[in-house]
Amino acid sequence: MTDTASSTTAQGLLILLSAPSGAGKTSLVEAVLKRDPNLVVSVSHTTRPKRPGETDGVNYHFVEPAEFEQMIKAQDFLEHALVFGNHYGTSAKAVEALRKQGRDVILEIDWQGADQVRAMTSDCLSIFIMPPSEDELLNRLKRRGQDSDETIARRFAEAKLDMSKATHYQYIVVNDDFERAVEDLLSILTSNRLTAARQTAHNPVVQTLVHSA
């Protein structure tokens, strides 16, 4: 039998979570983080300006475009994309370090970033958050009260494109009833932690029972 001590800490899950603007992804992530202490969100790098109330290193790592370009050249990113004129990227080293600690890492990324990650590794779990309808999505974008009509129209068009990519994901969660959507997300995480492959590789009790047969 392999050394049990070296296999008791499972490498954490890599979770790709995408949604159109206005689907409620941020609120859902905040809710599942409160209920599941093993979850952590990867803090992305971005070139967009810091908004009021945001903290560098907590919401994002805010960097200048020149620094972001250097990181691209150094292949520091697991994925990166240009969204609404600003660059966003996920540090490969930071994600790997968290997973080695056994933490399950959520990447809040768009479909382009998810495609990049999937092209690099099949070792990931992908979930897409859907709004209950296009009308409700448009109403949510309008209720923010932060954007012009032109910006809302652009975000809605982008959202429709995003939703057309939902079938590229393993799971789709519809955020109609918030609490139910939270429970759906937690159920997906639990089921993926309990796969036979992960249990036999990392759970010493399962290992002992399997090999004692």
PDB file of C-alpha atoms in Angstrom:
ATOM      1  CA  MET A   1       0.000   0.000   0.000  1.00  0.00           C
ATOM      2  CA  THR A   2       1.183   3.559  -0.639  1.00  0.00           C
ATOM      3  CA  ASP A   3       2.221   5.754   2.265  1.00  0.00           C
ATOM      4  CA  THR A   4      -1.058   6.897   3.819  1.00  0.00           C
ATOM      5  CA  ALA A   5       0.369  10.018   5.454  1.00  0.00           C
ATOM      6  CA  SER A   6       1.414  11.454   2.109  1.00  0.00           C
ATOM      7  CA  SER A   7      -2.042  10.961   0.610  1.00  0.00           C
ATOM      8  CA  THR A   8      -4.377  12.136   3.359  1.00  0.00           C
ATOM      9  CA  THR A   9      -4.479  15.737   2.103  1.00  0.00           C
ATOM     10  CA  ALA A  10      -6.402  15.774  -1.153  1.00  0.00           C
ATOM     11  CA  GLN A  11      -5.501  18.409  -3.690  1.00  0.00           C
ATOM     12  CA  GLY A  12      -8.339  20.875  -3.661  1.00  0.00           C
ATOM     13  CA  LEU A  13     -10.886  21.167  -6.424  1.00  0.00           C
ATOM     14  CA  LEU A  14     -10.464  23.779  -9.139  1.00  0.00           C
ATOM     15  CA  ILE A  15     -13.915  25.301  -9.689  1.00  0.00           C
ATOM     16  CA  LEU A  16     -14.709  27.431 -12.729  1.00  0.00           C
ATOM     17  CA  LEU A  17     -17.734  29.612 -12.019  1.00  0.00           C
ATOM     18  CA  SER A  18     -19.194  31.784 -14.767  1.00  0.00           C
ATOM     19  CA  ALA A  19     -22.356  33.820 -15.251  1.00  0.00           C
ATOM     20  CA  PRO A  20     -23.725  36.701 -17.291  1.00  0.00           C
ATOM     21  CA  SER A  21     -23.669  40.121 -15.674  1.00  0.00           C
ATOM     22  CA  GLY A  22     -26.716  40.437 -13.421  1.00  0.00           C
ATOM     23  CA  ALA A  23     -27.187  36.722 -12.733  1.00  0.00           C
ATOM     24  CA  GLY A  24     -26.214  37.101  -9.059  1.00  0.00           C
ATOM     25  CA  LYS A  25     -22.914  35.202  -9.113  1.00  0.00           C
ATOM     26  CA  THR A  26     -21.166  37.454  -6.586  1.00  0.00           C
ATOM     27  CA  SER A  27     -23.939  37.100  -3.996  1.00  0.00           C
ATOM     28  CA  LEU A  28     -24.035  33.331  -4.470  1.00  0.00           C
ATOM     29  CA  VAL A  29     -20.277  33.029  -4.015  1.00  0.00           C
ATOM     30  CA  GLU A  30     -20.413  35.106  -0.825  1.00  0.00           C
ATOM     31  CA  ALA A  31     -23.137  32.810   0.531  1.00  0.00           C
ATOM     32  CA  VAL A  32     -21.344  29.524  -0.215  1.00  0.00           C
ATOM     33  CA  LEU A  33     -18.093  30.880   1.244  1.00  0.00           C
ATOM     34  CA  LYS A  34     -19.865  31.524   4.545  1.00  0.00           C
ATOM     35  CA  ARG A  35     -21.257  27.978   4.648  1.00  0.00           C
ATOM     36  CA  ASP A  36     -18.209  26.061   3.433  1.00  0.00           C
ATOM     37  CA  PRO A  37     -14.923  26.899   5.212  1.00  0.00           C
ATOM     38  CA  ASN A  38     -12.829  24.867   2.772  1.00  0.00           C
ATOM     39  CA  LEU A  39     -13.756  27.126  -0.128  1.00  0.00           C
ATOM     40  CA  VAL A  40     -11.652  30.084  -1.183  1.00  0.00           C
ATOM     41  CA  VAL A  41     -11.906  32.510  -4.097  1.00  0.00           C
ATOM     42  CA  SER A  42      -8.818  33.164  -6.166  1.00  0.00           C
ATOM     43  CA  VAL A  43      -8.014  36.895  -6.163  1.00  0.00           C
ATOM     44  CA  SER A  44      -7.505  37.953  -9.769  1.00  0.00           C
ATOM     45  CA  HIS A  45      -5.205  40.607 -11.189  1.00  0.00           C
ATOM     46  CA  THR A  46      -6.846  43.430 -13.120  1.00  0.00           C
ATOM     47  CA  THR A  47      -5.945  46.664 -14.866  1.00  0.00           C
ATOM     48  CA  ARG A  48      -9.291  48.310 -14.155  1.00  0.00           C
ATOM     49  CA  PRO A  49      -9.397  51.185 -11.644  1.00  0.00           C
ATOM     50  CA  LYS A  50     -10.200  50.398  -8.030  1.00  0.00           C
ATOM     51  CA  ARG A  51     -13.802  51.235  -7.125  1.00  0.00           C
ATOM     52  CA  PRO A  52     -14.915  52.849  -3.841  1.00  0.00           C
ATOM     53  CA  GLY A  53     -14.890  50.307  -1.027  1.00  0.00           C
ATOM     54  CA  GLU A  54     -12.549  47.870  -2.779  1.00  0.00           C
ATOM     55  CA  THR A  55      -9.256  46.745  -1.235  1.00  0.00           C
ATOM     56  CA  ASP A  56      -6.136  45.786  -3.147  1.00  0.00           C
ATOM     57  CA  GLY A  57      -5.321  42.129  -2.570  1.00  0.00           C
ATOM     58  CA  VAL A  58      -8.846  41.370  -1.340  1.00  0.00           C
ATOM     59  CA  ASN A  59     -11.185  42.210  -4.213  1.00  0.00           C
ATOM     60  CA  TYR A  60      -8.451  42.211  -6.873  1.00  0.00           C
ATOM     61  CA  HIS A  61      -4.749  42.733  -7.279  1.00  0.00           C
ATOM     62  CA  PHE A  62      -4.853  46.107  -9.045  1.00  0.00           C
ATOM     63  CA  VAL A  63      -1.921  46.515 -11.438  1.00  0.00           C
ATOM     64  CA  GLU A  64      -0.865  48.838 -14.229  1.00  0.00           C
ATOM     65  CA  PRO A  65      -1.236  47.634 -17.843  1.00  0.00           C
ATOM     66  CA  ALA A  66       2.555  47.420 -18.257  1.00  0.00           C
ATOM     67  CA  GLU A  67       2.863  45.082 -15.255  1.00  0.00           C
ATOM     68  CA  PHE A  68       0.009  42.947 -16.547  1.00  0.00           C
ATOM     69  CA  GLU A  69       1.741  42.637 -19.926  1.00  0.00           C
ATOM     70  CA  GLN A  70       4.942  41.521 -18.205  1.00  0.00           C
ATOM     71  CA  MET A  71       3.019  38.843 -16.336  1.00  0.00           C
ATOM     72  CA  ILE A  72       1.548  37.594 -19.622  1.00  0.00           C
ATOM     73  CA  LYS A  73       5.040  37.366 -21.141  1.00  0.00           C
ATOM     74  CA  ALA A  74       6.287  35.486 -18.069  1.00  0.00           C
ATOM     75  CA  GLN A  75       3.342  33.052 -18.430  1.00  0.00           C
ATOM     76  CA  ASP A  76       2.239  33.802 -14.888  1.00  0.00           C
ATOM     77  CA  PHE A  77      -1.465  33.468 -15.648  1.00  0.00           C
ATOM     78  CA  LEU A  78      -3.609  30.361 -15.643  1.00  0.00           C
ATOM     79  CA  GLU A  79      -5.992  32.406 -17.785  1.00  0.00           C
ATOM     80  CA  HIS A  80      -6.432  36.024 -18.765  1.00  0.00           C
ATOM     81  CA  ALA A  81      -8.969  38.003 -20.775  1.00  0.00           C
ATOM     82  CA  LEU A  82      -9.949  41.474 -21.918  1.00  0.00           C
ATOM     83  CA  VAL A  83     -13.393  42.386 -20.559  1.00  0.00           C
ATOM     84  CA  PHE A  84     -15.050  45.762 -21.187  1.00  0.00           C
ATOM     85  CA  GLY A  85     -11.673  47.286 -22.000  1.00  0.00           C
ATOM     86  CA  ASN A  86      -9.865  45.997 -18.904  1.00  0.00           C
ATOM     87  CA  HIS A  87      -7.574  43.008 -18.444  1.00  0.00           C
ATOM     88  CA  TYR A  88      -8.248  40.275 -15.871  1.00  0.00           C
ATOM     89  CA  GLY A  89      -6.012  37.318 -15.047  1.00  0.00           C
ATOM     90  CA  THR A  90      -5.610  34.429 -12.589  1.00  0.00           C
ATOM     91  CA  SER A  91      -2.196  33.668 -11.096  1.00  0.00           C
ATOM     92  CA  ALA A  92      -1.293  30.022 -11.752  1.00  0.00           C
ATOM     93  CA  LYS A  93       1.111  29.861  -8.793  1.00  0.00           C
ATOM     94  CA  ALA A  94      -1.415  31.272  -6.319  1.00  0.00           C
ATOM     95  CA  VAL A  95      -4.089  28.785  -7.363  1.00  0.00           C
ATOM     96  CA  GLU A  96      -1.702  25.828  -7.220  1.00  0.00           C
ATOM     97  CA  ALA A  97      -0.495  26.804  -3.738  1.00  0.00           C
ATOM     98  CA  LEU A  98      -4.054  26.928  -2.388  1.00  0.00           C
ATOM     99  CA  ARG A  99      -4.966  23.579  -3.959  1.00  0.00           C
ATOM    100  CA  LYS A 100      -1.892  21.918  -2.458  1.00  0.00           C
ATOM    101  CA  GLN A 101      -3.166  23.046   0.953  1.00  0.00           C
ATOM    102  CA  GLY A 102      -6.354  21.095   0.233  1.00  0.00           C
ATOM    103  CA  ARG A 103      -8.456  24.205  -0.353  1.00  0.00           C
ATOM    104  CA  ASP A 104     -11.130  24.163  -3.048  1.00  0.00           C
ATOM    105  CA  VAL A 105     -10.489  27.196  -5.251  1.00  0.00           C
ATOM    106  CA  ILE A 106     -13.226  29.112  -7.059  1.00  0.00           C
ATOM    107  CA  LEU A 107     -12.274  31.036 -10.183  1.00  0.00           C
ATOM    108  CA  GLU A 108     -14.907  33.659 -10.992  1.00  0.00           C
ATOM    109  CA  ILE A 109     -14.204  33.970 -14.692  1.00  0.00           C
ATOM    110  CA  ASP A 110     -16.007  34.475 -17.986  1.00  0.00           C
ATOM    111  CA  TRP A 111     -16.440  31.786 -20.616  1.00  0.00           C
ATOM    112  CA  GLN A 112     -13.281  32.847 -22.453  1.00  0.00           C
ATOM    113  CA  GLY A 113     -11.190  32.329 -19.340  1.00  0.00           C
ATOM    114  CA  ALA A 114     -12.931  29.039 -18.603  1.00  0.00           C
ATOM    115  CA  ASP A 115     -12.103  27.824 -22.113  1.00  0.00           C
ATOM    116  CA  GLN A 116      -8.447  28.704 -21.538  1.00  0.00           C
ATOM    117  CA  VAL A 117      -8.309  26.763 -18.268  1.00  0.00           C
ATOM    118  CA  ARG A 118     -10.054  23.736 -19.751  1.00  0.00           C
ATOM    119  CA  ALA A 119      -7.567  23.752 -22.636  1.00  0.00           C
ATOM    120  CA  MET A 120      -4.715  23.536 -20.108  1.00  0.00           C
ATOM    121  CA  THR A 121      -6.199  20.994 -17.710  1.00  0.00           C
ATOM    122  CA  SER A 122      -9.120  18.598 -17.519  1.00  0.00           C
ATOM    123  CA  ASP A 123      -8.791  18.630 -13.722  1.00  0.00           C
ATOM    124  CA  CYS A 124     -11.499  21.192 -13.063  1.00  0.00           C
ATOM    125  CA  LEU A 125     -15.167  21.488 -12.182  1.00  0.00           C
ATOM    126  CA  SER A 126     -17.230  23.971 -14.221  1.00  0.00           C
ATOM    127  CA  ILE A 127     -20.510  25.619 -13.193  1.00  0.00           C
ATOM    128  CA  PHE A 128     -22.580  28.234 -15.023  1.00  0.00           C
ATOM    129  CA  ILE A 129     -25.077  30.479 -13.204  1.00  0.00           C
ATOM    130  CA  MET A 130     -28.220  31.321 -15.196  1.00  0.00           C
ATOM    131  CA  PRO A 131     -30.849  34.000 -14.478  1.00  0.00           C
ATOM    132  CA  PRO A 132     -34.488  32.824 -14.457  1.00  0.00           C
ATOM    133  CA  SER A 133     -35.239  34.667 -17.722  1.00  0.00           C
ATOM    134  CA  GLU A 134     -33.922  37.324 -20.099  1.00  0.00           C
ATOM    135  CA  ASP A 135     -36.549  39.790 -18.848  1.00  0.00           C
ATOM    136  CA  GLU A 136     -35.482  39.313 -15.246  1.00  0.00           C
ATOM    137  CA  LEU A 137     -31.833  39.676 -16.211  1.00  0.00           C
ATOM    138  CA  LEU A 138     -32.542  42.973 -17.970  1.00  0.00           C
ATOM    139  CA  ASN A 139     -34.529  44.191 -14.948  1.00  0.00           C
ATOM    140  CA  ARG A 140     -31.629  43.331 -12.635  1.00  0.00           C
ATOM    141  CA  LEU A 141     -29.199  45.283 -14.822  1.00  0.00           C
ATOM    142  CA  LYS A 142     -31.533  48.287 -14.760  1.00  0.00           C
ATOM    143  CA  ARG A 143     -32.119  48.083 -10.990  1.00  0.00           C
ATOM    144  CA  ARG A 144     -28.429  48.602 -10.303  1.00  0.00           C
ATOM    145  CA  GLY A 145     -28.888  52.272 -11.141  1.00  0.00           C
ATOM    146  CA  GLN A 146     -25.198  52.652 -11.916  1.00  0.00           C
ATOM    147  CA  ASP A 147     -25.084  52.484 -15.709  1.00  0.00           C
ATOM    148  CA  SER A 148     -26.339  54.478 -18.661  1.00  0.00           C
ATOM    149  CA  ASP A 149     -28.899  53.023 -21.064  1.00  0.00           C
ATOM    150  CA  GLU A 150     -26.095  52.473 -23.572  1.00  0.00           C
ATOM    151  CA  THR A 151     -24.016  50.535 -21.042  1.00  0.00           C
ATOM    152  CA  ILE A 152     -27.025  48.458 -19.982  1.00  0.00           C
ATOM    153  CA  ALA A 153     -27.738  47.577 -23.610  1.00  0.00           C
ATOM    154  CA  ARG A 154     -24.117  46.552 -24.120  1.00  0.00           C
ATOM    155  CA  ARG A 155     -24.057  44.442 -20.964  1.00  0.00           C
ATOM    156  CA  PHE A 156     -27.329  42.766 -21.933  1.00  0.00           C
ATOM    157  CA  ALA A 157     -25.949  41.883 -25.377  1.00  0.00           C
ATOM    158  CA  GLU A 158     -22.814  40.472 -23.745  1.00  0.00           C
ATOM    159  CA  ALA A 159     -24.976  38.527 -21.288  1.00  0.00           C
ATOM    160  CA  LYS A 160     -26.871  36.854 -24.128  1.00  0.00           C
ATOM    161  CA  LEU A 161     -23.569  35.769 -25.670  1.00  0.00           C
ATOM    162  CA  ASP A 162     -22.406  34.465 -22.292  1.00  0.00           C
ATOM    163  CA  MET A 163     -25.573  32.406 -21.851  1.00  0.00           C
ATOM    164  CA  SER A 164     -25.090  30.792 -25.244  1.00  0.00           C
ATOM    165  CA  LYS A 165     -21.886  29.217 -23.839  1.00  0.00           C
ATOM    166  CA  ALA A 166     -23.587  27.599 -20.832  1.00  0.00           C
ATOM    167  CA  THR A 167     -23.642  24.139 -22.411  1.00  0.00           C
ATOM    168  CA  HIS A 168     -19.829  24.107 -22.348  1.00  0.00           C
ATOM    169  CA  TYR A 169     -20.069  23.676 -18.564  1.00  0.00           C
ATOM    170  CA  GLN A 170     -20.641  20.516 -16.525  1.00  0.00           C
ATOM    171  CA  TYR A 171     -23.373  22.059 -14.383  1.00  0.00           C
ATOM    172  CA  ILE A 172     -25.953  24.814 -14.796  1.00  0.00           C
ATOM    173  CA  VAL A 173     -27.599  26.427 -11.759  1.00  0.00           C
ATOM    174  CA  VAL A 174     -30.591  28.722 -12.289  1.00  0.00           C
ATOM    175  CA  ASN A 175     -30.633  31.580  -9.786  1.00  0.00           C
ATOM    176  CA  ASP A 176     -34.385  32.011  -9.451  1.00  0.00           C
ATOM    177  CA  ASP A 177     -34.766  31.172  -5.763  1.00  0.00           C
ATOM    178  CA  PHE A 178     -31.541  32.357  -4.075  1.00  0.00           C
ATOM    179  CA  GLU A 179     -31.467  29.851  -1.204  1.00  0.00           C
ATOM    180  CA  ARG A 180     -32.174  26.957  -3.532  1.00  0.00           C
ATOM    181  CA  ALA A 181     -29.361  28.115  -5.841  1.00  0.00           C
ATOM    182  CA  VAL A 182     -26.964  28.205  -2.883  1.00  0.00           C
ATOM    183  CA  GLU A 183     -27.968  24.668  -1.890  1.00  0.00           C
ATOM    184  CA  ASP A 184     -27.528  23.513  -5.486  1.00  0.00           C
ATOM    185  CA  LEU A 185     -23.984  24.868  -5.557  1.00  0.00           C
ATOM    186  CA  LEU A 186     -23.101  23.243  -2.240  1.00  0.00           C
ATOM    187  CA  SER A 187     -24.562  19.925  -3.434  1.00  0.00           C
ATOM    188  CA  ILE A 188     -22.405  20.013  -6.559  1.00  0.00           C
ATOM    189  CA  LEU A 189     -19.287  20.590  -4.458  1.00  0.00           C
ATOM    190  CA  THR A 190     -20.153  17.793  -2.034  1.00  0.00           C
ATOM    191  CA  SER A 191     -20.809  15.260  -4.784  1.00  0.00           C
ATOM    192  CA  ASN A 192     -17.498  16.047  -6.477  1.00  0.00           C
ATOM    193  CA  ARG A 193     -15.584  15.679  -3.212  1.00  0.00           C
ATOM    194  CA  LEU A 194     -17.100  12.219  -2.741  1.00  0.00           C
ATOM    195  CA  THR A 195     -16.184  10.660  -6.075  1.00  0.00           C
ATOM    196  CA  ALA A 196     -14.675   7.194  -5.867  1.00  0.00           C
ATOM    197  CA  ALA A 197     -11.434   8.434  -7.413  1.00  0.00           C
ATOM    198  CA  ARG A 198     -10.924  11.145  -4.763  1.00  0.00           C
ATOM    199  CA  GLN A 199     -11.992   8.913  -1.869  1.00  0.00           C
ATOM    200  CA  THR A 200      -9.699   6.031  -2.798  1.00  0.00           C
ATOM    201  CA  ALA A 201      -6.802   8.392  -3.456  1.00  0.00           C
ATOM    202  CA  HIS A 202      -7.048  10.519  -0.323  1.00  0.00           C
ATOM    203  CA  ASN A 203      -9.340   9.063   2.354  1.00  0.00           C
ATOM    204  CA  PRO A 204      -7.300   6.738   4.609  1.00  0.00           C
ATOM    205  CA  VAL A 205     -10.419   4.947   5.879  1.00  0.00           C
ATOM    206  CA  VAL A 206     -11.520   4.118   2.340  1.00  0.00           C
ATOM    207  CA  GLN A 207      -7.969   3.128   1.396  1.00  0.00           C
ATOM    208  CA  THR A 208      -7.770   0.687   4.312  1.00  0.00           C
ATOM    209  CA  LEU A 209     -11.133  -0.882   3.600  1.00  0.00           C
ATOM    210  CA  VAL A 210     -10.490  -1.220  -0.136  1.00  0.00           C
ATOM    211  CA  HIS A 211      -7.099  -2.855   0.353  1.00  0.00           C
ATOM    212  CA  SER A 212      -8.267  -5.142   3.174  1.00  0.00           C
ATOM    213  CA  ALA A 213     -10.712  -6.936   0.919  1.00  0.00           C
TER     214      ALA A 213
END
